[in-house]
Coordinates of C-alpha atoms and ligand atoms in Angstrom, one line a residue:
Chain A
M1 CA 0.0 0.0 0.0
T2 CA 1.1 3.6 -0.6
E3 CA 2.0 5.7 2.4
Y4 CA -1.1 6.3 4.4
F5 CA -2.7 9.7 3.8
H6 CA -4.2 11.8 6.6
S7 CA -5.9 15.1 6.4
V8 CA -5.2 16.1 10.0
T9 CA -1.5 17.1 10.3
L10 CA 0.8 19.3 12.4
D11 CA 1.9 22.8 11.6
F12 CA 5.4 22.2 12.9
E13 CA 6.2 25.9 13.2
K14 CA 3.1 26.8 15.3
C15 CA 3.4 23.8 17.7
K16 CA 4.7 24.9 21.1
G17 CA 4.7 21.4 22.5
C18 CA 2.2 22.3 25.2
T19 CA 0.8 18.8 25.4
N20 CA -2.8 20.1 25.4
C21 CA -3.8 17.8 22.6
I22 CA -2.4 14.4 23.8
K23 CA -5.2 13.7 26.3
K24 CA -8.0 14.8 24.0
C25 CA -7.1 12.4 21.2
P26 CA -9.5 9.4 21.5
M27 CA -7.0 7.1 19.9
E28 CA -4.0 8.1 22.0
A29 CA -2.3 8.8 18.7
I30 CA -0.4 12.0 19.7
R31 CA 3.0 12.2 21.3
V32 CA 5.1 15.2 22.1
H33 CA 8.8 14.6 21.8
D34 CA 11.6 17.1 21.5
G35 CA 9.1 19.9 22.0
K36 CA 6.8 19.1 19.1
A37 CA 3.7 17.0 18.6
T38 CA 3.7 14.0 16.2
I39 CA 0.6 12.1 15.1
M40 CA 1.0 8.3 14.9
Q41 CA -0.4 7.9 11.3
E42 CA -1.8 4.4 11.7
R43 CA -3.8 5.3 14.8
C44 CA -5.4 8.6 13.7
I45 CA -9.0 8.5 12.6
D46 CA -9.2 12.2 11.5
C47 CA -11.8 13.0 14.1
G48 CA -10.5 16.5 14.4
E49 CA -10.5 16.6 18.3
C50 CA -6.9 17.9 18.2
I51 CA -7.8 20.7 15.8
R52 CA -10.5 21.9 18.2
C53 CA -8.4 21.9 21.3
C54 CA -5.0 23.2 20.1
P55 CA -4.6 26.8 21.5
N56 CA -1.9 27.5 19.0
H57 CA -3.8 26.4 15.9
A58 CA -1.0 24.0 15.1
K59 CA -3.3 21.2 14.1
I60 CA -4.6 21.7 10.6
A61 CA -6.7 19.8 8.1
V62 CA -5.2 19.5 4.6
T63 CA -7.9 19.8 2.0
D64 CA -7.9 20.5 -1.8
T65 CA -8.1 24.1 -3.0
L66 CA -10.0 25.6 -5.8
D67 CA -6.9 25.2 -8.0
I68 CA -8.0 21.6 -8.6
L69 CA -11.0 22.8 -10.6
S70 CA -8.8 23.6 -13.6
E71 CA -8.0 19.9 -14.0
Y72 CA -11.5 19.1 -15.2
K73 CA -13.7 20.3 -18.1
Y74 CA -17.0 20.2 -16.1
R75 CA -17.0 20.9 -12.4
I76 CA -19.7 20.0 -9.9
A77 CA -19.9 21.3 -6.4
L78 CA -21.3 18.9 -3.7
P79 CA -22.2 21.1 -0.7
A80 CA -22.6 19.3 2.6
P81 CA -26.0 19.7 4.3
S82 CA -24.3 21.5 7.2
F83 CA -22.8 24.1 4.8
F84 CA -26.2 25.9 4.7
G85 CA -26.0 26.5 8.4
Q86 CA -23.0 28.8 8.0
F87 CA -25.1 31.7 6.6
K88 CA -27.2 34.2 8.4
E89 CA -30.9 34.6 7.6
L90 CA -31.1 32.6 4.4
E91 CA -34.4 32.8 2.7
N92 CA -33.7 29.6 0.7
A93 CA -30.8 27.4 -0.2
D94 CA -30.7 28.8 -3.8
C95 CA -28.5 31.8 -3.2
V96 CA -25.8 29.5 -1.7
L97 CA -26.1 27.2 -4.6
H98 CA -25.9 30.1 -7.1
G99 CA -23.0 31.4 -5.1
L100 CA -21.2 28.1 -5.8
L101 CA -21.8 28.6 -9.5
S102 CA -20.4 32.1 -9.3
I103 CA -17.0 30.9 -8.0
G104 CA -16.2 28.5 -10.8
F105 CA -18.4 25.5 -10.6
D106 CA -20.6 24.6 -13.6
E107 CA -23.1 22.6 -11.6
V108 CA -24.3 22.0 -8.1
F109 CA -25.6 18.8 -6.6
E110 CA -26.8 18.9 -3.0
V111 CA -25.4 16.1 -0.8
A112 CA -28.7 16.4 1.1
L113 CA -30.5 15.0 -1.9
A114 CA -28.2 12.0 -2.0
A115 CA -28.7 11.6 1.8
E116 CA -32.4 11.1 1.1
I117 CA -31.6 8.2 -1.1
V118 CA -29.2 6.8 1.5
G119 CA -31.8 7.2 4.2
Y120 CA -34.3 5.2 2.1
L121 CA -31.7 2.4 1.4
V122 CA -30.8 2.1 5.0
H123 CA -34.4 2.0 6.0
Q124 CA -35.1 -0.8 3.6
Y125 CA -31.9 -2.7 4.6
I126 CA -33.0 -2.6 8.2
K127 CA -36.5 -3.8 7.3
D128 CA -35.2 -6.7 5.2
S129 CA -32.0 -7.8 6.9
K130 CA -31.9 -10.4 9.6
I131 CA -28.5 -9.1 10.8
K132 CA -27.8 -8.6 14.5
R133 CA -29.1 -5.3 16.0
P134 CA -28.3 -2.5 16.4
I135 CA -27.4 -1.6 12.9
F136 CA -25.0 1.4 12.7
S137 CA -24.9 4.2 10.2
S138 CA -22.0 4.3 7.8
A139 CA -22.0 8.0 7.0
C140 CA -19.3 9.3 9.3
P141 CA -15.9 8.1 8.1
A142 CA -14.2 8.9 11.5
V143 CA -16.6 6.6 13.2
L144 CA -16.0 3.9 10.6
R145 CA -12.2 4.1 11.3
L146 CA -12.8 4.0 15.0
V147 CA -14.9 0.8 14.7
Q148 CA -12.3 -0.7 12.4
I149 CA -9.5 -0.3 15.0
K150 CA -11.3 -0.4 18.4
F151 CA -14.5 -2.4 17.8
P152 CA -13.8 -4.9 15.0
D153 CA -16.6 -7.2 16.4
L154 CA -19.1 -4.6 15.5
L155 CA -18.0 -4.1 11.8
E156 CA -20.7 -6.5 10.5
Q157 CA -23.4 -4.4 12.0
I158 CA -22.5 -1.3 9.9
A159 CA -25.2 -0.7 7.2
P160 CA -23.5 -1.6 3.9
I161 CA -24.6 1.6 2.1
L162 CA -22.2 4.2 0.6
T163 CA -21.9 7.7 2.2
P164 CA -24.2 10.5 0.9
M165 CA -21.0 12.2 -0.4
E166 CA -20.1 9.2 -2.5
V167 CA -23.7 8.7 -3.8
A168 CA -23.9 12.4 -4.6
A169 CA -20.7 12.3 -6.6
R170 CA -21.8 9.2 -8.6
L171 CA -25.3 10.6 -9.4
A172 CA -24.1 14.0 -10.2
K173 CA -21.5 12.8 -12.7
E174 CA -23.8 10.3 -14.3
E175 CA -26.4 13.1 -14.8
A176 CA -23.7 15.5 -16.1
V177 CA -22.6 12.9 -18.7
K178 CA -26.2 12.7 -20.0
K179 CA -26.7 16.4 -20.0
T180 CA -23.5 17.6 -21.5
G181 CA -22.0 14.6 -23.4
I182 CA -18.7 15.3 -21.8
D183 CA -16.6 12.2 -20.9
Y184 CA -17.0 10.9 -17.4
E185 CA -13.3 11.3 -16.7
D186 CA -13.4 15.0 -17.6
I187 CA -16.1 15.7 -15.1
G188 CA -15.0 16.6 -11.6
A189 CA -17.1 16.3 -8.4
F190 CA -16.0 18.3 -5.4
F191 CA -17.3 18.0 -1.9
I192 CA -17.6 21.2 0.1
S193 CA -16.5 19.8 3.4
P194 CA -16.8 20.6 7.1
C195 CA -14.8 17.6 7.8
P196 CA -11.2 16.3 7.6
A197 CA -12.2 12.7 7.7
K198 CA -14.0 13.1 4.4
V199 CA -10.7 14.1 2.8
T200 CA -9.0 11.0 4.1
E201 CA -12.1 8.9 3.0
M202 CA -11.8 10.2 -0.6
R203 CA -8.1 9.4 -0.8
N204 CA -8.4 6.0 1.0
P205 CA -12.0 4.9 0.7
M206 CA -13.1 2.2 3.1
T207 CA -16.4 1.1 1.6
T208 CA -15.6 1.3 -2.1
K209 CA -12.5 0.7 -4.3
H210 CA -12.4 4.1 -5.8
S211 CA -14.2 7.2 -4.8
A212 CA -16.1 9.1 -7.4
V213 CA -15.3 12.3 -5.6
N214 CA -12.4 14.2 -7.2
G215 CA -11.6 16.7 -4.5
V216 CA -12.6 17.8 -1.1
I217 CA -12.6 21.5 -0.5
G218 CA -12.7 22.9 3.0
V219 CA -15.6 25.2 3.8
Q220 CA -13.3 28.0 5.0
L221 CA -11.6 28.3 1.6
I222 CA -14.8 29.4 -0.2
Y223 CA -16.8 30.9 2.6
K224 CA -16.0 34.6 2.0
D225 CA -16.7 34.4 -1.7
I226 CA -20.1 32.9 -1.1
I227 CA -20.9 35.5 1.5
K228 CA -20.0 38.3 -0.9
Y229 CA -22.2 36.7 -3.6
I230 CA -25.2 36.5 -1.2
I231 CA -24.8 40.1 -0.2
K232 CA -24.8 41.1 -3.8
E233 CA -27.7 38.8 -4.6
K234 CA -29.9 40.2 -1.8
T235 CA -30.5 43.2 -4.1
Q236 CA -30.7 41.2 -7.4
K237 CA -32.8 38.2 -6.4
V238 CA -31.9 34.9 -7.9
S239 CA -34.2 33.7 -10.7
S240 CA -33.9 29.9 -11.3
T241 CA -34.3 27.4 -8.5
L242 CA -31.6 24.9 -8.0
Q243 CA -32.6 23.4 -4.7
K244 CA -33.9 19.8 -5.0
A245 CA -33.4 18.5 -1.5
T246 CA -36.2 18.4 1.1
K247 CA -36.1 18.9 4.8
L248 CA -35.4 15.2 5.3
G249 CA -32.1 15.4 3.5
M250 CA -31.2 18.9 4.8
A251 CA -31.5 17.8 8.4
W252 CA -28.6 15.4 7.9
G253 CA -26.5 18.4 8.7
Y254 CA -27.1 17.9 12.5
V255 CA -27.4 14.9 14.7
T256 CA -30.8 13.1 14.6
G257 CA -31.4 14.2 11.0
E258 CA -30.1 10.9 9.7
S259 CA -32.1 8.7 12.1
K260 CA -35.3 10.6 11.4
N261 CA -34.7 10.0 7.7
V262 CA -33.9 6.3 8.2
D263 CA -37.1 6.0 10.2
A264 CA -36.7 2.6 11.8
S265 CA -39.0 1.5 14.7
T266 CA -36.4 2.2 17.4
T267 CA -33.5 4.6 16.7
L268 CA -30.8 6.3 18.7
A269 CA -28.6 9.2 17.7
V270 CA -25.2 9.9 19.3
S271 CA -22.7 12.5 18.6
G272 CA -19.2 13.3 19.9
I273 CA -16.4 10.8 19.5
H274 CA -16.0 10.1 23.2
N275 CA -19.7 9.5 23.5
V276 CA -19.6 7.2 20.6
I277 CA -16.8 5.2 22.2
S278 CA -18.6 4.7 25.5
L279 CA -21.8 3.7 23.8
L280 CA -20.0 1.2 21.5
E281 CA -18.3 -0.3 24.6
E282 CA -21.8 -0.9 26.1
I283 CA -23.0 -2.4 22.9
E284 CA -20.0 -4.7 22.7
R285 CA -21.1 -6.0 26.1
G286 CA -24.4 -6.9 24.6
E287 CA -26.5 -3.8 25.5
L288 CA -29.1 -2.2 23.2
K289 CA -29.9 -5.3 21.2
N290 CA -33.4 -4.2 20.8
V291 CA -32.5 -0.9 19.1
D292 CA -32.8 -1.1 15.3
F293 CA -30.6 1.7 14.2
I294 CA -28.0 3.9 15.8
E295 CA -26.8 7.1 14.1
L296 CA -23.1 7.7 15.1
Q297 CA -21.4 11.0 14.5
A298 CA -17.8 11.8 15.6
C299 CA -18.4 15.6 16.0
I300 CA -20.6 16.9 18.8
G301 CA -23.8 18.0 17.3
G302 CA -23.2 16.1 14.0
C303 CA -21.7 17.7 10.9
V304 CA -22.6 21.3 11.9
G305 CA -19.9 20.7 14.6
G306 CA -17.3 19.7 11.9
P307 CA -13.9 21.3 12.6
L308 CA -13.8 23.1 9.3
N309 CA -17.0 24.9 9.7
I310 CA -16.9 28.6 10.4
H311 CA -19.5 29.0 13.1
N312 CA -20.1 27.5 16.5
L313 CA -22.1 24.3 16.2
F314 CA -25.2 25.7 18.0
V315 CA -25.2 28.7 15.7
G316 CA -24.9 26.5 12.7
R317 CA -27.7 24.2 13.9
V318 CA -30.2 26.9 14.7
R319 CA -29.6 28.6 11.3
L320 CA -30.0 25.3 9.4
R321 CA -33.2 24.6 11.3
E322 CA -34.5 28.0 10.5
L323 CA -33.7 27.5 6.8
I324 CA -35.4 24.1 6.9
K325 CA -38.5 25.7 8.3
K326 CA -38.6 28.3 5.6
C327 CA -38.3 25.7 2.9
G328 CA -41.5 24.1 4.1
S329 CA -42.6 20.7 2.9
R330 CA -41.8 20.3 -0.8
P331 CA -42.3 17.1 -2.7
S332 CA -39.3 14.7 -2.8
Y333 CA -37.3 15.0 -6.0
Y334 CA -37.1 11.2 -6.4
T335 CA -40.4 9.4 -6.6
D336 CA -41.0 6.4 -4.3
E337 CA -40.7 4.1 -7.4
E338 CA -37.3 5.6 -8.3
L339 CA -36.1 5.2 -4.7
H340 CA -37.3 1.6 -4.6
R341 CA -35.6 0.9 -7.9
F342 CA -32.3 2.1 -6.4
Y343 CA -32.9 -0.4 -3.6
T344 CA -33.9 -3.5 -5.7
Q345 CA -31.2 -2.9 -8.2
G346 CA -28.6 -2.8 -5.4
H347 CA -27.4 0.7 -6.2
Y348 CA -25.0 2.4 -3.7
V349 CA -24.3 -0.7 -1.7
S350 CA -20.8 -0.7 -0.5
T351 CA -18.7 -3.3 -2.4
E352 CA -15.9 -3.4 0.1
P353 CA -16.8 -4.5 3.6
V354 CA -14.8 -2.5 6.1
Q355 CA -11.9 -4.7 7.3
P356 CA -10.6 -4.8 10.8
K357 CA -7.4 -3.0 11.3
T358 CA -5.0 -4.3 13.9
I359 CA -2.6 -1.7 15.0
M360 CA -2.4 -2.4 18.7
H361 CA -0.2 -5.6 18.4
L362 CA 2.9 -5.7 20.7
D363 CA 4.5 -8.3 18.5
E364 CA 3.8 -10.7 15.6
D365 CA 5.1 -13.6 17.7
M366 CA 2.6 -14.6 20.4
S367 CA 5.3 -15.7 23.0
I368 CA 7.2 -12.5 22.5
A369 CA 4.0 -10.5 22.7
I370 CA 3.1 -12.1 26.0
M371 CA 6.6 -11.4 27.4
K372 CA 6.2 -7.8 26.3
M373 CA 2.8 -7.6 28.0
E374 CA 4.4 -8.9 31.2
R375 CA 7.0 -6.2 31.0
L376 CA 4.4 -3.6 30.1
D377 CA 2.3 -4.5 33.2
K378 CA 5.4 -4.3 35.3
I379 CA 6.5 -0.9 34.0
T380 CA 3.0 0.5 34.3
N381 CA 2.9 -0.6 38.0
E382 CA 6.3 1.1 38.6
L383 CA 5.1 4.4 37.0
P384 CA 3.5 6.9 39.4
G385 CA 0.0 6.5 37.9
L386 CA -0.7 10.3 37.7
D387 CA -1.3 10.3 34.0
C388 CA 0.1 13.9 34.0
G389 CA 1.2 13.8 30.3
A390 CA 4.5 15.6 31.1
C391 CA 6.4 12.8 29.5
G392 CA 4.7 13.5 26.1
S393 CA 2.6 10.3 26.3
P394 CA -1.2 10.6 27.1
S395 CA -1.1 8.3 30.2
C396 CA 1.3 6.2 32.3
R397 CA 0.1 3.1 30.6
A398 CA 0.7 4.7 27.2
L399 CA 4.2 5.7 28.3
A400 CA 4.8 2.1 29.3
E401 CA 3.7 1.0 25.9
D402 CA 5.9 3.5 24.2
I403 CA 8.9 2.2 26.3
I404 CA 8.1 -1.4 25.2
R405 CA 7.9 -0.2 21.6
G406 CA 11.2 1.5 21.9
I407 CA 10.1 5.1 21.3
A408 CA 10.4 6.4 24.9
F409 CA 12.4 5.9 28.1
E410 CA 11.5 5.4 31.7
T411 CA 13.3 8.6 32.5
D412 CA 10.9 10.5 30.3
C413 CA 8.7 10.4 33.4
V414 CA 9.7 13.4 35.4
I415 CA 8.9 11.7 38.7
K416 CA 11.0 8.6 37.8
L417 CA 13.8 10.9 36.7
R418 CA 13.6 12.7 40.1
E419 CA 13.7 9.4 41.9
K420 CA 16.8 8.4 39.9
V421 CA 18.5 11.7 40.6
K422 CA 17.8 11.3 44.2
T423 CA 19.2 7.8 44.4
L424 CA 22.2 9.0 42.4
A425 CA 22.7 11.9 44.8
E426 CA 22.5 9.6 47.7
E427 CA 25.0 7.2 46.2
I428 CA 27.4 10.1 45.6
L429 CA 27.0 11.3 49.1
D430 CA 27.7 7.7 50.4
L431 CA 30.8 7.6 48.2
A432 CA 32.0 10.9 49.5
R433 CA 31.7 9.6 53.0
I434 CA 34.0 6.7 52.4
V435 CA 37.5 7.6 53.6
P436 CA 40.5 6.1 51.8
P437 CA 42.3 3.8 54.2
V438 CA 45.6 5.8 54.1
M439 CA 43.8 8.9 55.4
A440 CA 43.0 9.4 59.0
D441 CA 39.3 9.5 60.0
S442 CA 39.1 12.2 62.5
S443 CA 35.8 11.0 63.8
K444 CA 37.3 7.7 65.0
K445 CA 39.6 7.5 68.0
T446 CA 42.7 5.7 66.9
G447 CA 44.3 3.8 69.6
D448 CA 47.3 1.5 69.8
K449 CA 47.0 -2.0 68.4
Chain B
M1 CA 17.4 -32.9 30.6
L2 CA 14.6 -30.5 31.2
N3 CA 11.2 -32.0 31.2
D4 CA 8.6 -30.2 29.0
S5 CA 6.6 -29.0 31.9
F6 CA 9.7 -27.4 33.3
R7 CA 10.4 -25.3 30.3
F8 CA 9.6 -21.7 30.8
T9 CA 6.4 -20.6 29.2
P10 CA 5.7 -16.9 29.1
H11 CA 2.3 -16.1 30.6
I12 CA 0.3 -13.4 32.2
T13 CA -2.5 -13.6 34.7
L14 CA -5.2 -11.0 35.2
E15 CA -7.2 -11.0 38.4
F16 CA -10.5 -9.3 39.4
K17 CA -12.5 -9.3 42.6
I18 CA -16.2 -9.8 42.2
G19 CA -18.3 -8.3 45.0
E20 CA -21.9 -9.3 45.8
K21 CA -24.4 -7.9 43.3
D22 CA -21.5 -6.2 41.5
F23 CA -23.1 -6.0 38.0
F24 CA -20.4 -3.8 36.5
I25 CA -17.3 -5.9 37.0
A26 CA -18.3 -8.6 34.5
G27 CA -18.4 -6.0 31.7
E28 CA -15.4 -4.1 32.9
S29 CA -13.2 -7.2 33.2
A30 CA -14.4 -8.5 29.8
S31 CA -13.3 -5.2 28.2
R32 CA -10.0 -5.1 30.0
V33 CA -9.1 -8.7 28.9
K34 CA -10.4 -7.9 25.4
K35 CA -8.0 -5.0 25.1
T36 CA -5.1 -7.2 26.4
L37 CA -5.9 -10.0 23.9
Q38 CA -6.1 -7.4 21.0
Q39 CA -2.7 -6.1 21.9
L40 CA -1.3 -9.7 22.0
G41 CA -2.6 -10.1 18.5
M42 CA -5.2 -12.9 19.2
K43 CA -7.7 -13.8 16.6
Q44 CA -11.0 -12.0 16.7
E45 CA -12.9 -15.2 17.1
I46 CA -10.8 -16.2 20.2
I47 CA -11.3 -12.7 21.7
K48 CA -15.0 -12.9 21.2
R49 CA -15.3 -16.3 22.9
T50 CA -13.1 -15.3 25.8
A51 CA -15.1 -12.2 26.4
I52 CA -18.4 -14.1 26.4
I53 CA -17.1 -16.7 28.9
I54 CA -15.7 -14.0 31.2
Y55 CA -18.9 -12.0 31.1
E56 CA -21.3 -14.9 31.8
A57 CA -19.1 -16.5 34.4
A58 CA -18.5 -13.3 36.3
M59 CA -22.2 -12.4 36.1
N60 CA -23.1 -15.8 37.6
V61 CA -20.9 -15.1 40.5
A62 CA -22.3 -11.6 41.0
I63 CA -25.9 -12.8 40.6
H64 CA -26.0 -16.3 42.2
A65 CA -23.1 -16.3 44.7
N66 CA -22.0 -14.1 47.5
H67 CA -18.6 -13.0 46.3
G68 CA -15.6 -14.4 44.4
T69 CA -12.7 -13.9 42.1
L70 CA -12.0 -14.0 38.4
K71 CA -8.6 -15.1 37.1
V72 CA -7.6 -15.1 33.4
Y73 CA -4.5 -16.9 32.6
I74 CA -2.9 -16.4 29.2
D75 CA 0.0 -18.2 27.5
P76 CA 0.8 -18.9 23.9
E77 CA -1.2 -22.2 23.9
V78 CA -4.2 -21.6 26.1
I79 CA -6.5 -19.1 27.7
S80 CA -7.9 -20.2 31.1
I81 CA -10.8 -18.4 32.7
I82 CA -11.4 -19.3 36.3
T83 CA -14.1 -18.0 38.6
E84 CA -14.1 -19.1 42.3
D85 CA -16.9 -18.1 44.6
K86 CA -18.3 -18.5 48.0
G87 CA -22.0 -19.1 47.6
P88 CA -24.9 -21.6 47.5
G89 CA -23.3 -23.9 45.0
I90 CA -25.2 -25.7 42.2
P91 CA -27.2 -28.7 43.4
D92 CA -27.7 -30.3 39.9
I93 CA -25.1 -29.3 37.4
E94 CA -26.7 -31.2 34.5
L95 CA -30.0 -29.3 35.0
A96 CA -28.1 -26.0 35.4
M97 CA -26.4 -26.6 32.0
K98 CA -29.8 -26.8 30.2
E99 CA -30.8 -23.9 28.0
G100 CA -33.4 -21.8 29.7
Y101 CA -32.9 -23.2 33.2
S102 CA -32.6 -20.5 35.8
T103 CA -33.2 -19.9 39.5
A104 CA -32.8 -16.1 39.1
S105 CA -35.1 -14.1 41.2
H106 CA -37.9 -11.9 39.8
E107 CA -35.8 -8.8 40.5
V108 CA -32.8 -10.1 38.6
R109 CA -35.0 -11.0 35.6
E110 CA -36.4 -7.5 35.6
M111 CA -32.8 -6.3 35.1
G112 CA -32.6 -8.4 32.0
F113 CA -30.7 -11.4 33.3
G114 CA -31.9 -14.9 34.1
A115 CA -32.6 -16.3 30.7
G116 CA -30.8 -19.4 31.7
M117 CA -28.4 -19.0 28.8
G118 CA -25.1 -18.2 30.6
L119 CA -23.8 -21.7 31.3
P120 CA -24.8 -23.1 27.9
N121 CA -23.1 -20.1 26.2
I122 CA -19.9 -20.7 28.3
K123 CA -20.0 -24.4 27.3
Q124 CA -20.3 -23.5 23.6
C125 CA -17.5 -21.0 23.7
S126 CA -14.9 -23.1 25.6
D127 CA -12.9 -26.1 24.5
E128 CA -12.8 -27.5 28.0
L129 CA -15.2 -26.8 30.8
D130 CA -15.0 -28.0 34.4
I131 CA -17.4 -27.0 37.2
D132 CA -16.6 -28.0 40.7
T133 CA -19.3 -27.2 43.2
K134 CA -20.3 -27.9 46.8
V135 CA -23.8 -27.0 47.9
G136 CA -23.6 -24.4 50.7
V137 CA -19.9 -23.8 50.1
G138 CA -19.3 -22.4 46.6
T139 CA -18.4 -23.0 43.0
T140 CA -15.3 -23.1 40.9
L141 CA -15.6 -22.8 37.2
K142 CA -12.7 -23.5 34.9
A143 CA -13.0 -22.8 31.1
K144 CA -10.2 -23.3 28.6
I145 CA -9.8 -22.0 25.1
C146 CA -7.0 -23.8 23.2
L147 CA -5.2 -21.5 20.8
N148 CA -3.7 -24.1 18.5
N149 CA -7.1 -25.8 18.0
K150 CA -5.6 -28.9 19.7
V151 CA -7.2 -30.0 22.9
Ligands
ATP1 N1 -21.7 -19.4 40.5 C1 -22.9 -20.0 40.7 N2 -23.3 -20.2 42.0 C2 -24.5 -20.7 42.2 N3 -25.4 -21.1 41.3 C3 -25.1 -20.9 40.0 C4 -23.8 -20.3 39.7 N4 -23.8 -20.2 38.3 C5 -24.9 -20.7 37.8 N5 -25.7 -21.1 38.8 C6 -27.1 -21.8 38.7 O1 -27.2 -22.2 37.4 C7 -28.4 -21.7 36.8 C8 -28.1 -21.5 35.3 O2 -27.1 -20.6 35.1 P1 -27.0 -19.8 33.7 O3 -25.9 -18.9 33.7 O4 -27.1 -20.8 32.6 O5 -28.4 -19.0 33.7 P2 -28.8 -17.7 34.6 O6 -27.6 -17.1 35.2 O7 -29.9 -18.0 35.5 O8 -29.3 -16.7 33.4 P3 -28.5 -15.9 32.3 O9 -27.1 -16.4 32.5 O10 -29.1 -16.3 31.0 O11 -28.7 -14.5 32.7 C9 -28.5 -20.4 37.5 O12 -29.9 -19.9 37.5 C10 -28.2 -20.8 38.9 O13 -29.2 -21.5 39.6
SF4_2 S1 -2.0 21.4 21.5 FE1 -0.7 19.9 20.6 S2 -0.5 20.6 18.5 FE2 -1.2 22.3 19.7 S3 0.7 23.4 20.3 FE3 0.1 22.0 22.0 S4 1.3 20.2 21.6 FE4 1.3 21.4 19.7
SF4_3 S1 -7.6 13.8 14.4 FE1 -8.4 12.7 16.1 S2 -7.5 10.7 16.1 FE2 -6.3 12.0 14.7 S3 -4.6 12.8 16.1 FE3 -6.3 14.3 16.1 S4 -7.5 13.7 17.9 FE4 -6.2 12.0 17.4
MG4 MG1 -25.9 -16.6 34.1

């Protein structure tokens, strides 16, 4: 495999080595050594927690820029549902969609529209499948990577349906081929993203061999231009309507939107990566077997809480809700028959089941692994158990693991170091007290033999 | 010459105390052991079976006995799960092993336990199972999972 690509990376210059991030990372993927943070590539799930908590803005998400548009003849923007929550007092979604056309796209395709299809497919899948409950949503790539690494037992319970982003790209490009006659390869589809995990998902897709998405552009890169357009448009009024999505799809922008759309008899919606982890731990122990569907989102609040969004998640959510209200109930773009055809023809089913990823191994050889585990337990017991993070590892146990893996030393622990210095100082003092035999010791009375 | 049994086998033992009506320890210990087995690189299927045995056996101690211990012994060939408890013991093991047989109280059933599936599940997940019990004294359950598929 080629070198693993991650969107979330470190801005080396900005990092001050403060260690704020190491404890926030749900995967214990960050270490601070020599005054700078590093991300352990194979552990990172691109959840963006470190981006949110770094006081120095040293954690960044690498996305594509608008430059990539020039590589394609026909360019389609795929705005995420949460994108519409970034604008104040929108009357409708159209001015944002027209705004996208004004900055160099030839076409727009709402991911919210694709989400409605995904919602229907998952609904049908739950109805027809005998698979163990609960069934999990597959829409959040950070959650999928989490399950892949930490909860491999639960992989088979993930709904085998592609993400709305992926479905949107495929549909949009197919429609564009029909409409323009341009070759499929010359058409580019670009996701307007609140989320670093979607960048990684496009480069290294988990549920399909090749992603139909050609680029992922961070919201912040185009935000200002869209705002400018909207301000101008307020006086001009947009003419044609581009919006096709209904409130069902638009609500995927915040948590609960998806489970409402999926509409199974019992559903649950959970957001925030740490909440997701504690819930999955419960489920692993056999809880919640009677829940049909669980929506899982790595970001608190769902995608409106995505780290690349401009506004606070609550602001984003209330704006998106207002917009949805204003849009009222419009008829669905796809008829029930069309939706059902997608289902019966097996469209948008993921062709690659998500494989477990084993990264926690101490050693390939079981005997050696067990010996290492013994040492690991011993070292952990000898460490102070304060989990202070001053060593650059997130916990004492993690430091012990790093020592076993050969990337840290026991003396990285400041308390251990102090103990060592103390013993050393005492030994030196003891040595200093020893008097060479040829010298007289004034404290002792020397008598005659 | 060194006898086989004298040869050093690397191993680890994990121990947990189970208090009376401690309904959390079963899940917690199962998670802890699971993480350990993952780090050791055990197969998913082995991890799953081990976790089920631990959960069911520890739950039985918490529900049916007074208090006890759980020990998990791991070496390259075998995983042994041992629960030892002070409690009422099992008067008729054959009956207790039957699917659906349970003496769980109404209260316990309300909490979602007492389907009488614990022991049958343990049996199904283990390669060797040995239950030693004395009525009025306590029960020792030993389950083994062989890692090389040899018994
Ligand atoms: N450690 C124990 N001490 C005393 N009695 C036990 C012990 N373990 C099991 N039993 C007896 O064996 C019966 C069957 O156990 P089993 O685990 O199969 O079912 P259960 O615990 O009643 O229900 P479930 O495990 O499905 O929640 C129990 O109801 C109980 O009478
Ligand atoms: S929080 Fe992490 S990334 Fe940010 S400056 Fe501190 S150590 Fe560096
Ligand atoms: S993106 Fe998430 S998993 Fe990756 S390093 Fe940051 S906090 Fe850890
Ligand atoms: Mg039981």
